[in-house]
Coordinates of C-alpha atoms in Angstrom, one line a residue:
X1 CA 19.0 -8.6 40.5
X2 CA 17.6 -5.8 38.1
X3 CA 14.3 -3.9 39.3
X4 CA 11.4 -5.2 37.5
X5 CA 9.0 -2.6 36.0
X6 CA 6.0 -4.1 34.4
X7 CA 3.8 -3.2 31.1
X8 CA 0.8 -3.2 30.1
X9 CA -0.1 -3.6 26.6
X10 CA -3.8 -2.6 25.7
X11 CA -4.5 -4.1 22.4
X12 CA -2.8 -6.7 20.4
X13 CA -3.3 -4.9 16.7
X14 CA 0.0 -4.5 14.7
X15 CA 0.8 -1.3 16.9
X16 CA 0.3 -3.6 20.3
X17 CA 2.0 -6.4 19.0
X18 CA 5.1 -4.3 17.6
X19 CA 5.8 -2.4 21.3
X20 CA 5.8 -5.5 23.0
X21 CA 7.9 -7.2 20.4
X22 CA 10.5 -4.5 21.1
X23 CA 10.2 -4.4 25.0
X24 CA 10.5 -8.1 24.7
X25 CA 13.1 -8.8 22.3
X26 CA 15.4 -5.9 23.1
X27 CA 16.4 -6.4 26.1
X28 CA 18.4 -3.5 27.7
X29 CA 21.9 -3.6 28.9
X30 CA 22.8 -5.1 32.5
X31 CA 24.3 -1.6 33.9
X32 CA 20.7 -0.5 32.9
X33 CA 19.8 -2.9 36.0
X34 CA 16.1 -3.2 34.4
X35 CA 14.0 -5.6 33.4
X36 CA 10.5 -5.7 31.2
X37 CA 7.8 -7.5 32.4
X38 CA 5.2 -7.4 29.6
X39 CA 1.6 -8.5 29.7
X40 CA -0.8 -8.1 26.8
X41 CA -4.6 -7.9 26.7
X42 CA -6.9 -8.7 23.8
X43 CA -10.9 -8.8 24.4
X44 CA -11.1 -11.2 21.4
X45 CA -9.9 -15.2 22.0
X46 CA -7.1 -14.7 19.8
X47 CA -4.6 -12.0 18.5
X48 CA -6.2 -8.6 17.4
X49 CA -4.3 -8.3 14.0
X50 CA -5.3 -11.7 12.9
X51 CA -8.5 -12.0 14.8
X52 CA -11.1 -11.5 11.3
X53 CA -8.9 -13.8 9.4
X54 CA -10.6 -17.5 8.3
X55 CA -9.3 -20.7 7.3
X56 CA -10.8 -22.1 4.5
X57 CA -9.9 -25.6 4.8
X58 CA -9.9 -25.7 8.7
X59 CA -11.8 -29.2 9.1
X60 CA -8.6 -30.7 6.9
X61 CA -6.2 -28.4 9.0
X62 CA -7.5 -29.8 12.3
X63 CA -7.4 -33.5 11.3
X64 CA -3.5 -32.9 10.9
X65 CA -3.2 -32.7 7.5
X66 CA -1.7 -30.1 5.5
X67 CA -1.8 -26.2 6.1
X68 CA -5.6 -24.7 5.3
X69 CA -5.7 -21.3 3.0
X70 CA -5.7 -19.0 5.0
X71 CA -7.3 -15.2 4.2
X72 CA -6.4 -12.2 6.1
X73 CA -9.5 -10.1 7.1
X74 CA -9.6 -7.0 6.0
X75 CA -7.2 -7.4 3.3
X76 CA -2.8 -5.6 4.5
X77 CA -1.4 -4.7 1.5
X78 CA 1.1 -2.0 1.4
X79 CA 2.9 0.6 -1.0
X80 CA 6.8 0.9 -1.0
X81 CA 7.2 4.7 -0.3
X82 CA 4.3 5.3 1.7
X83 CA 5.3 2.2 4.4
X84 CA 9.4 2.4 5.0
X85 CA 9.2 1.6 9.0
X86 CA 6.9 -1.5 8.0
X87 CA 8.8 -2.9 5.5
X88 CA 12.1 -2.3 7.2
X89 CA 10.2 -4.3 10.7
X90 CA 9.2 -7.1 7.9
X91 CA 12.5 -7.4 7.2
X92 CA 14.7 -7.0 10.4
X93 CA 11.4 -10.2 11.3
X94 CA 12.0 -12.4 8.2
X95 CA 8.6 -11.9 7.0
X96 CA 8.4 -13.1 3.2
X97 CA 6.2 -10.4 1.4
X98 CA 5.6 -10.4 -2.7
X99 CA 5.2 -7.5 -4.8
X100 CA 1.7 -7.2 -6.1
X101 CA 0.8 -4.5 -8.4
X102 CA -3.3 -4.5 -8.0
X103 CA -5.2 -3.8 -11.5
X104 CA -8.9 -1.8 -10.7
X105 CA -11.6 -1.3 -12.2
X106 CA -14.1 0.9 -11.5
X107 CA -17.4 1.0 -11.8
X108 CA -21.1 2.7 -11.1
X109 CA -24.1 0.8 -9.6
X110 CA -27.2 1.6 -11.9
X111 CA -30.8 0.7 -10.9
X112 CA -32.5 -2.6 -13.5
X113 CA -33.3 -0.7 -16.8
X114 CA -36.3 -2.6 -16.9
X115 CA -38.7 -3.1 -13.9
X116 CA -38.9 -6.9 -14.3
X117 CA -35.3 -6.9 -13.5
X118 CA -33.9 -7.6 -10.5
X119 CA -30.2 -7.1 -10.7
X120 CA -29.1 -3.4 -10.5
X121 CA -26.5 -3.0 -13.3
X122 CA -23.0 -2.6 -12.5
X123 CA -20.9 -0.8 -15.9
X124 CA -17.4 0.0 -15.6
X125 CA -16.2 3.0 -16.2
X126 CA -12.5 2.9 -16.0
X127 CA -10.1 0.1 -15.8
X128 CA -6.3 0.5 -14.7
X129 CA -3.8 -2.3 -15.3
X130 CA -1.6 -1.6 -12.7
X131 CA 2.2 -2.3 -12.5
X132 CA 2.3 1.7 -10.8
X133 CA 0.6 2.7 -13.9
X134 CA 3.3 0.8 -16.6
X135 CA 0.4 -1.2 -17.4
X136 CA -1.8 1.5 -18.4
X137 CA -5.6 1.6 -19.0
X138 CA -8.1 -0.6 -21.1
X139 CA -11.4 0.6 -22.8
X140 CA -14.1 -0.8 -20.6
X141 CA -16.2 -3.3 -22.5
X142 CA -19.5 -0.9 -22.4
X143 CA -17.2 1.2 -24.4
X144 CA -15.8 -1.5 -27.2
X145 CA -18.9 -2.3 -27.7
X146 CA -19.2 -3.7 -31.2
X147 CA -21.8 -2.2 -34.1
X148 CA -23.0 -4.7 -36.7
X149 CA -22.9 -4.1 -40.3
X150 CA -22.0 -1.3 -42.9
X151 CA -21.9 1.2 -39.7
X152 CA -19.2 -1.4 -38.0
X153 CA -15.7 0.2 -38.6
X154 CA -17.3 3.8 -38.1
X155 CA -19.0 2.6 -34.6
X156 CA -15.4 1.1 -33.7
X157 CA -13.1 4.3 -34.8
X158 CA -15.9 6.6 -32.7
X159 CA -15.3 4.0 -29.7
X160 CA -11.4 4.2 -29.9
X161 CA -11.4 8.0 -30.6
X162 CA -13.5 8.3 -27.2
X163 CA -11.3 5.8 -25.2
X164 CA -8.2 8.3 -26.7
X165 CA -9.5 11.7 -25.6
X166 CA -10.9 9.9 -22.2
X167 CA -7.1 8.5 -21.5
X168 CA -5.4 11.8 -22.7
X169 CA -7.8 13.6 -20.1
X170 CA -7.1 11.0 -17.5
X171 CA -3.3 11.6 -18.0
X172 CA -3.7 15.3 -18.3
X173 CA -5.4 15.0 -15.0
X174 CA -2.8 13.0 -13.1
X175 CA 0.0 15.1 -14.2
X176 CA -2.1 18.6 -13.2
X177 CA -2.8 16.5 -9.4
X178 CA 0.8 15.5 -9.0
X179 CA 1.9 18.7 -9.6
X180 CA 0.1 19.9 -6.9
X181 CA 1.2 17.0 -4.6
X182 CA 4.3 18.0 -4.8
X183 CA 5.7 19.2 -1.8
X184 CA 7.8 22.6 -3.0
X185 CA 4.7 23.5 -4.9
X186 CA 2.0 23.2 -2.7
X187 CA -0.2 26.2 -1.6
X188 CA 0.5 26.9 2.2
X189 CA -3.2 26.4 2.9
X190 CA -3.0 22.7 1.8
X191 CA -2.6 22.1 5.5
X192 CA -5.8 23.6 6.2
X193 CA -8.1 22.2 3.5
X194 CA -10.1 19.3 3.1
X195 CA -10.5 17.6 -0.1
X196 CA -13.5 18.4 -1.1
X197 CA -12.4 22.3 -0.1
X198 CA -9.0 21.5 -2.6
X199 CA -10.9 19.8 -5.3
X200 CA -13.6 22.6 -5.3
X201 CA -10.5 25.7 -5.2
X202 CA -8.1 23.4 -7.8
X203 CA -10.8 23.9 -10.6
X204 CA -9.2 25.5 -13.6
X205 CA -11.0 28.9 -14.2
X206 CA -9.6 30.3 -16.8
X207 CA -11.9 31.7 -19.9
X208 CA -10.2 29.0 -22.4
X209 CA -10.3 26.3 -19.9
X210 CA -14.1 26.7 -19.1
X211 CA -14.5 27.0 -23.1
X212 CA -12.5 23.3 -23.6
X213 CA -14.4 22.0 -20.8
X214 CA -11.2 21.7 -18.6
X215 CA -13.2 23.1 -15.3
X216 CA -15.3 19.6 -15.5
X217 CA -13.2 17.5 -16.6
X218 CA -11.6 18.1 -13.0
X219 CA -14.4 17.9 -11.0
X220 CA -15.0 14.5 -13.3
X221 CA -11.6 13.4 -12.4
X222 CA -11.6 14.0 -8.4
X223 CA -15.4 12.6 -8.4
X224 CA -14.8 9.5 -10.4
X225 CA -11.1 8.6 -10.0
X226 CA -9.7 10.1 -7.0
X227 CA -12.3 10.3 -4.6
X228 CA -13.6 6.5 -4.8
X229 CA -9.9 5.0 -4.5
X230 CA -9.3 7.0 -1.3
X231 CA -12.5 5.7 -0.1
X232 CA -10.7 1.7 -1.0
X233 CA -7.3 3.5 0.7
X234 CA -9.0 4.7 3.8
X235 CA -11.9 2.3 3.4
X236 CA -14.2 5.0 4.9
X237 CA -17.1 6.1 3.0
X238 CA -16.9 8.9 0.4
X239 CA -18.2 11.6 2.3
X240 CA -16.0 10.9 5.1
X241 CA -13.0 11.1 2.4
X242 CA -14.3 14.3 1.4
X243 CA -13.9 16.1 5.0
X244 CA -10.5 14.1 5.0
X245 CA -7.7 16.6 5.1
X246 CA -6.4 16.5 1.8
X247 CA -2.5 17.3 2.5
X248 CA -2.4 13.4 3.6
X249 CA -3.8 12.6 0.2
X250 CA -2.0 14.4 -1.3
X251 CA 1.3 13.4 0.3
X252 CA 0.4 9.4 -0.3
X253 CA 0.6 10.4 -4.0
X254 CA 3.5 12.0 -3.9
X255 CA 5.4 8.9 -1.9
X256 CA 3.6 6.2 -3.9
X257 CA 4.6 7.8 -7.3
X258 CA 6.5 4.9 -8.9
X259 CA 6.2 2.1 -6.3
X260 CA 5.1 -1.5 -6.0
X261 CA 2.4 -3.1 -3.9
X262 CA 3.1 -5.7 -1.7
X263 CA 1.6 -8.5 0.2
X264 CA 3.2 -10.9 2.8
X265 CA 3.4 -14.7 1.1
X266 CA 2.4 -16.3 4.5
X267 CA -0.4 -14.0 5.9
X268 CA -0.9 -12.0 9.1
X269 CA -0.4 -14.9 11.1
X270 CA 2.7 -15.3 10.9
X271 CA 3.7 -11.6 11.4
X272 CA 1.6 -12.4 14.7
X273 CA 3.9 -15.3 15.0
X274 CA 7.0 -13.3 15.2
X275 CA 6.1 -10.1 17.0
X276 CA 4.4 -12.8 19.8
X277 CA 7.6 -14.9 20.3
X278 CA 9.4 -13.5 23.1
X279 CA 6.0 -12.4 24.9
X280 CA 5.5 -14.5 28.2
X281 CA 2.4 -12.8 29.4
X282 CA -0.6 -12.9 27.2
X283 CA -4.7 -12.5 28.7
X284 CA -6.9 -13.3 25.6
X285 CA -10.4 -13.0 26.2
X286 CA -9.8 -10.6 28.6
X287 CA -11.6 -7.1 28.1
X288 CA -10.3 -4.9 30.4
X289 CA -13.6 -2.6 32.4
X290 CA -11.3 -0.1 34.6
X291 CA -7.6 1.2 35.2
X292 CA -7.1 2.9 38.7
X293 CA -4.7 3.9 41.0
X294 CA -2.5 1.6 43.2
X295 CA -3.2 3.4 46.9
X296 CA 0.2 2.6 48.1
X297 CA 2.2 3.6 45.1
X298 CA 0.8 6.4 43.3
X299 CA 3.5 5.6 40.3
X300 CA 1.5 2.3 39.7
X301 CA -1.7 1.5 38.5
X302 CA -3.8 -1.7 39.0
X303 CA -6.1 -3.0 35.7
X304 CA -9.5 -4.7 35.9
X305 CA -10.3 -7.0 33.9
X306 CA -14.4 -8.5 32.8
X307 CA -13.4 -11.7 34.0
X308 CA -13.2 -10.9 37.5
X309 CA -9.6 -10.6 37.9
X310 CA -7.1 -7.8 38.6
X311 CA -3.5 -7.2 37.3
X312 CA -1.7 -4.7 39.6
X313 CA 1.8 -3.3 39.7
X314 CA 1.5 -1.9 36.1
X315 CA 4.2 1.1 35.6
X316 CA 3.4 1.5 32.0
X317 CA 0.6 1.3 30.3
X318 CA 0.4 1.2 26.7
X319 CA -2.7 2.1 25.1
X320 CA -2.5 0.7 21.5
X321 CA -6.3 0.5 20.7
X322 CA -8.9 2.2 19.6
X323 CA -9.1 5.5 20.8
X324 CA -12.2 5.2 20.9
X325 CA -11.6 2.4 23.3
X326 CA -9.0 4.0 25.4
X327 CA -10.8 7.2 26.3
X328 CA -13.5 5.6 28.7
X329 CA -10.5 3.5 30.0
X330 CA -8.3 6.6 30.5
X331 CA -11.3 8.6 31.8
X332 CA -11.9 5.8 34.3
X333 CA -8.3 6.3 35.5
X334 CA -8.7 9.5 35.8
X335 CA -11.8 9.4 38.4
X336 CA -9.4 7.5 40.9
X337 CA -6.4 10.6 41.0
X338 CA -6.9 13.9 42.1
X339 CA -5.0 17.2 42.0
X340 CA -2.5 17.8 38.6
X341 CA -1.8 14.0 37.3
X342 CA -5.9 14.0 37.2
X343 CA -6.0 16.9 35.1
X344 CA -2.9 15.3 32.9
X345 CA -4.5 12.6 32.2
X346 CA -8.2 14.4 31.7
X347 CA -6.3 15.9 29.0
X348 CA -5.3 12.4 26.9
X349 CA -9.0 10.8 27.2
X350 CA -10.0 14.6 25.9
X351 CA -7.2 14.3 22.9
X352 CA -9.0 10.7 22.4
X353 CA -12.2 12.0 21.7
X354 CA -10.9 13.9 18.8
X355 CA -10.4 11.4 16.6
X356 CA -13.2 9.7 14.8
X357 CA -14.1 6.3 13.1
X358 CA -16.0 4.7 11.1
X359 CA -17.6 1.1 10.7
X360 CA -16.3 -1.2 8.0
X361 CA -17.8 -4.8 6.9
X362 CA -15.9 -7.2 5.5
X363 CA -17.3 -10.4 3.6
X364 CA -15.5 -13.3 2.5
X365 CA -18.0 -14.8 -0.2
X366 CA -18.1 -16.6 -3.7
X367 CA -21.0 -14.5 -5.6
X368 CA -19.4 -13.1 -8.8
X369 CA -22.2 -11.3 -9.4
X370 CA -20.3 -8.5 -6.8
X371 CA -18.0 -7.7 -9.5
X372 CA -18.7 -5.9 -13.2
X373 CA -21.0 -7.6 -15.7
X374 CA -18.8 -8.0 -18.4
X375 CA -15.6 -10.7 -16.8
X376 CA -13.3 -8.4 -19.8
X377 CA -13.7 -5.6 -17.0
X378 CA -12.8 -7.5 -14.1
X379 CA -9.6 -7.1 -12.2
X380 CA -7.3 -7.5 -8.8
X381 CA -9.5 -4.8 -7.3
X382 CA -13.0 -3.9 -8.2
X383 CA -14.1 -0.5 -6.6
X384 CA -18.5 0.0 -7.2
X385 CA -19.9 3.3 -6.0
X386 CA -23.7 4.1 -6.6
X387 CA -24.3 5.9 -9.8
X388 CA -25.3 9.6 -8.3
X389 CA -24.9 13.5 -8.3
X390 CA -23.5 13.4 -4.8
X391 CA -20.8 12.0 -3.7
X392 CA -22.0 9.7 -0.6
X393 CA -22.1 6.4 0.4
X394 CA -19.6 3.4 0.5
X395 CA -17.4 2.4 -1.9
X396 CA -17.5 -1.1 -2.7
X397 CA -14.4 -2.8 -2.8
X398 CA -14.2 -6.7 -4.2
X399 CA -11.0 -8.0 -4.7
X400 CA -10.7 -11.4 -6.8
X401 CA -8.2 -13.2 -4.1
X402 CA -5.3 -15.2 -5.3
X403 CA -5.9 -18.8 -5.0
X404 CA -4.4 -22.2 -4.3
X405 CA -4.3 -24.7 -7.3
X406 CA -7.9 -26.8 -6.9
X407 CA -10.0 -24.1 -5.0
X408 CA -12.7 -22.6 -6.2
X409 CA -12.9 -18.5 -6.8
X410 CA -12.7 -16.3 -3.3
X411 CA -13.9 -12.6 -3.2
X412 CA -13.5 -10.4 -0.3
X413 CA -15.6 -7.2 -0.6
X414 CA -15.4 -4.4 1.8
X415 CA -18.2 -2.3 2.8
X416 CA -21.0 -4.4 0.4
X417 CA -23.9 -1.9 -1.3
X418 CA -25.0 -5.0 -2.7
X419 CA -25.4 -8.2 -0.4
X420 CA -23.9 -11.7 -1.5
X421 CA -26.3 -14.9 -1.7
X422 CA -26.7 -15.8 1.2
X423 CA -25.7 -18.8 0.6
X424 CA -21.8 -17.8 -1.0
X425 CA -21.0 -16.4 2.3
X426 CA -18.1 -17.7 4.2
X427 CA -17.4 -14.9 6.7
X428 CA -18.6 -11.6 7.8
X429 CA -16.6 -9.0 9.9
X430 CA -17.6 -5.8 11.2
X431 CA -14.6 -3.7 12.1
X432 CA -13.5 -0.2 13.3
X433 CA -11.2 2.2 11.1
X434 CA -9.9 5.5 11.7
X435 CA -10.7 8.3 9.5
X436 CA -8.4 11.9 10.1
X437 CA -10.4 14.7 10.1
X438 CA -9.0 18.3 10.5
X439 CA -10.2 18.0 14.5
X440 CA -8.4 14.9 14.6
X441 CA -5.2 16.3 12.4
X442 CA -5.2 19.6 15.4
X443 CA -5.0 16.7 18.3
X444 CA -2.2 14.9 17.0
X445 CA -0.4 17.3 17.9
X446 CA -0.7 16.2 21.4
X447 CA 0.3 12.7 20.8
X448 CA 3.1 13.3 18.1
X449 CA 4.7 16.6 16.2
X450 CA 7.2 17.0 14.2
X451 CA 9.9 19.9 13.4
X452 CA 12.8 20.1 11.0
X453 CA 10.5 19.2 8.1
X454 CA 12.3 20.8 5.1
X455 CA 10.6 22.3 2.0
X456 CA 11.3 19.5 -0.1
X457 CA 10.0 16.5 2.4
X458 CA 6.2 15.4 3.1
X459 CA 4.8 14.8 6.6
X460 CA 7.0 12.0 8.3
X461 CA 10.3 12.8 6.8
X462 CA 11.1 15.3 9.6
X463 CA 12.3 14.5 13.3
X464 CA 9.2 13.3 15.1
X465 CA 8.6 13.7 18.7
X466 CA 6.1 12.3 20.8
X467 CA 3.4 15.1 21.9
X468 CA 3.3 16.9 25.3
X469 CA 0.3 14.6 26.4
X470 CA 2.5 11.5 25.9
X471 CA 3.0 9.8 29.3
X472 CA 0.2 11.0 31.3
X473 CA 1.8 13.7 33.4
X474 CA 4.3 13.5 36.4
X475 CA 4.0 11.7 39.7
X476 CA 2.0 8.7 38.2
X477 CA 2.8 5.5 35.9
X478 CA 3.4 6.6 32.0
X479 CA 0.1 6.4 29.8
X480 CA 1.2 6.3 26.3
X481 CA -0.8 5.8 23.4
X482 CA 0.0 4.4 19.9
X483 CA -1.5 3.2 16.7
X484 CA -2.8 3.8 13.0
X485 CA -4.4 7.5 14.1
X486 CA -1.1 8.6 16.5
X487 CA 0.8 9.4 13.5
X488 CA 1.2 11.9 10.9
X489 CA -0.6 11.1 7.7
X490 CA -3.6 8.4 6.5
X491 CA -4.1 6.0 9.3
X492 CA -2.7 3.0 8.4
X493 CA -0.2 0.5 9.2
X494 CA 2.8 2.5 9.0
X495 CA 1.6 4.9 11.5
X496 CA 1.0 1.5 13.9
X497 CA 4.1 0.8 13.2
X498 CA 6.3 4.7 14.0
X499 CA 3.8 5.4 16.9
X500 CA 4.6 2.0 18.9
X501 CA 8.6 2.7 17.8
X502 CA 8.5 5.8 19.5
X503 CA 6.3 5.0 22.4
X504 CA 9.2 2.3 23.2
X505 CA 12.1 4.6 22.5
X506 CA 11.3 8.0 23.3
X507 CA 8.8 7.0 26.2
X508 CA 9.4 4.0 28.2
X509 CA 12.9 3.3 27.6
X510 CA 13.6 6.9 28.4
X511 CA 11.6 7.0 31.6
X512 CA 13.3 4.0 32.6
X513 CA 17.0 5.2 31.5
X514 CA 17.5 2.5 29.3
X515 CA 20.0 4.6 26.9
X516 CA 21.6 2.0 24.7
X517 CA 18.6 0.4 23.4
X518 CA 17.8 1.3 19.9
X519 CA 15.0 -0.9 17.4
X520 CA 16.5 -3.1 15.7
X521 CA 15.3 -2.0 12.4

């Protein structure tokens, strides 16, 4: 019979879902003489990654009848060179995904010109047409605006000379910012800086470029363009994307030059569907309160649970939530040792507390009034940020949602500055995202680094290794940690993805001497 060692899973996000999938579904070779027992907890009554997501026609679903549209809370949609490990694990599960090259606009919030108004004014300022930037820009409808009368065709060439020089800066822009994403030509302090540090030191200063106006058209460029879609990327609020460090920005630009979006065609649940399969041992609606030490076997660890009951016998745990979440679970664990493995595991709840979050809101609603004025400016994705000198607040993010034939128009806006009627809403989520910061960026280094990058290659194309603080220290069960923050660049669901992978592989399966196990991806 082989040895049974158990696991914990802490978390059933796509990070969670994706180690137990492997533990689970790879099972390791009899001479190995182990065996995987692994149990997953999730506070929420059903599976983390799908847990915000609504059914629109669930009354009809319920009654038997035919499957209800189904929209995925917050909206997954991923970039072709920025997500290999996900697509490759989309693939090796038979999830169906699309390609789904998002148009933008974007926009600036404006108080009512008039006092007896009540609707603040929403005027586009840009609009991209997508198709990684085949389908160029259109002139905003503020902009086409049509004269009347003799001064008609004058007003119109004025408008289209504008819209010219504004696309000619735009592209002049871009190319000047991918030059600088570039990997062999990037300043060795790009490591260091954030982005508002870069966009303040990548200012042209040069007597003829202050005299063409160059130095603000930059500042224009990395206010109006750059900084409000990393603020839909990250979906964190400007000023947060400004103290982001900006080589992760600046590598996503680099490995997104050229790609496609995509979407999966069936929705998160049935990604849950497939990671869950082989996994016996599921505790929904179980928040867990406390991890300690088993007395008799030091190398085991017991988990309480809000409902009353303990799981013990846990040799791995895997701690695939929030870190913000798994500190005061590690620190708890770490009042029940004493002597070295105490201090080890001090050490991880202390990493923890590096990283940071922020809160998002997500509403599912049918007010159009969320989107630009004019319908000519609206598109897939509809970024708002409040017309003002500084660059602070939320960006709002409304995209129009693809639709089955005979429904009525869905929006899903992240992060609302302007509330829906009331009466248009059909769902509200309040969620936690991680946002790297350059604290956060120095304690990854704990839970992953990687050597052998060469000069050519952005972060992630080098060997990875899991960090020193990975496993919680001799003499007591492994603690490992994984998710969107315990990997190298933006946190998102790539680094789920590599940080669960190499949890599995280089943690627990080597601990355990599994050596012929490899992910099936």
């Amino acid at each position: 019979m082989p040895r049974i060692v158990k696991v914990a899973v802490i978390g059933s996000g796509l990070a969670g879902l994706t180690a137990a999938y492997l533990l689970t579904s790879c099972p390791p070779p009899a001479e190995d003489d182990v065996e995987f027992e692994v149990h997953v907890f999730e506070k929420a009554p059903v599976f983390g990654m799908d847990s915000a997501s609504i059914s629109l026609d669930a009354a009809e679903e319920e009654a038997g009848g035919k499957a209800g549209w189904r929209v995925d809370v917050p909206m997954r949609s991923f970039q072709g060179g920025y997500y290999p490990q996900l697509i490759a694990l989309y693939k090796h599960l038979g999830v169906k995904f699309r390609q789904a090259d998002f148009s933008y606009s974007f926009s600036l919030l404006s108080p009512p010109p008039h006092t007896g108004e009540k609707a603040p004014v929403l005027s586009t300022t840009l609009i991209y047409n997508g198709a990684s930037g085949r389908g160029g820009l259109s002139m905003p409808s503020a902009l086409a605006a049509s004269a009347h009368g003799v001064w008609a065709p004058l007003a119109h060439a004025w408008c289209m000379g504008a819209f010219v020089l504004a696309v000619l800066q735009i592209a002049l822009c871009y190319a000047r910012m991918l030059l600088y994403a570039a990997p062999a030509l990037r300043s060795r302090r790009s490591g260091a800086l954030t982005f508002a540090h870069w966009a303040e030191e990548t200012v042209p200063r040069g007597m003829l470029a202050r005299w063409l106006g160059a130095d603000e058209v930059w500042r224009v460029y990395t206010r109006t363009v750059l900084l409000p879609l990393f603020s839909a990327v990250c979906t964190a609020p400007m000023e947060d994307v400004m103290r982001h460090p900006v080589e992760e920005i600046l590598d996503y630009m680099w490995l997104t030059l050229g790609t496609h979006h995509y979407v999966v065609v069936n929705g998160v649940r049935d990604v849950v569907a497939r990671l869950t399969t082989g996994v016996r041992h599921v505790h929904l609606a179980t928040p867990i309160t406390s991890i300690q030490a088993d007395p008799d076997n030091p190398q085991l660890a017991t988990i309480h649970c809000e409902t009353g009951t303990s799981y013990p016998g846990f040799r791995h745990i895997i701690f695939a939530t929030e870190a913000t979440r798994a500190a005061p679970l590690l620190a708890s664990y770490a009042a029940s040792l004493t002597g070295p493995q105490r201090v080890a595991v001090q050490a991880q709840a202390e990493c923890l507390r590096a990283f940071t979050y922020c809160s998002t809101v997500v509403v599912n609603h049918r007010d159009a009034t969320l989107l630009p004025d004019d319908p000519r400016d609206r598109r897939d994705l509809n970024l708002v940020c409040v017309d003002q000198a500084d660059a602070t607040g939320a960006v709002m993010t409304t995209q129009v949602l693809p639709r089955p034939a005979g429904h009525p128009a869905v929006y899903q806006t992240t992060n609302p500055i302007v509330a829906p009627r009331a009466s248009s809403v059909m769902s509200t989520a309040a969620l936690e995202r991680a946002v790297l910061t350059i604290e956060g960026k120095e304690a990854l280094g704990g839970l992953f680094y990687e050597d052998g990058r060469r000069w050519w290659q952005t972060a992630g194309q080098g060997r990875g290794r899991l960090g020193a603080l990975q496993g919680g220290g001799e003499g007591g069960p492994g603690l490992w940690v994984c998710g969107s923050y315990a990997y190298v660049g933006i946190p998102l669901l790539e680094g789920c993805v590599v940080s669960a992978r190499n949890v599995v592989q280089q943690g627990i399966w080597a601990q355990e001497g599994v050596s012929k196990c490899e992910a099936p991806w």
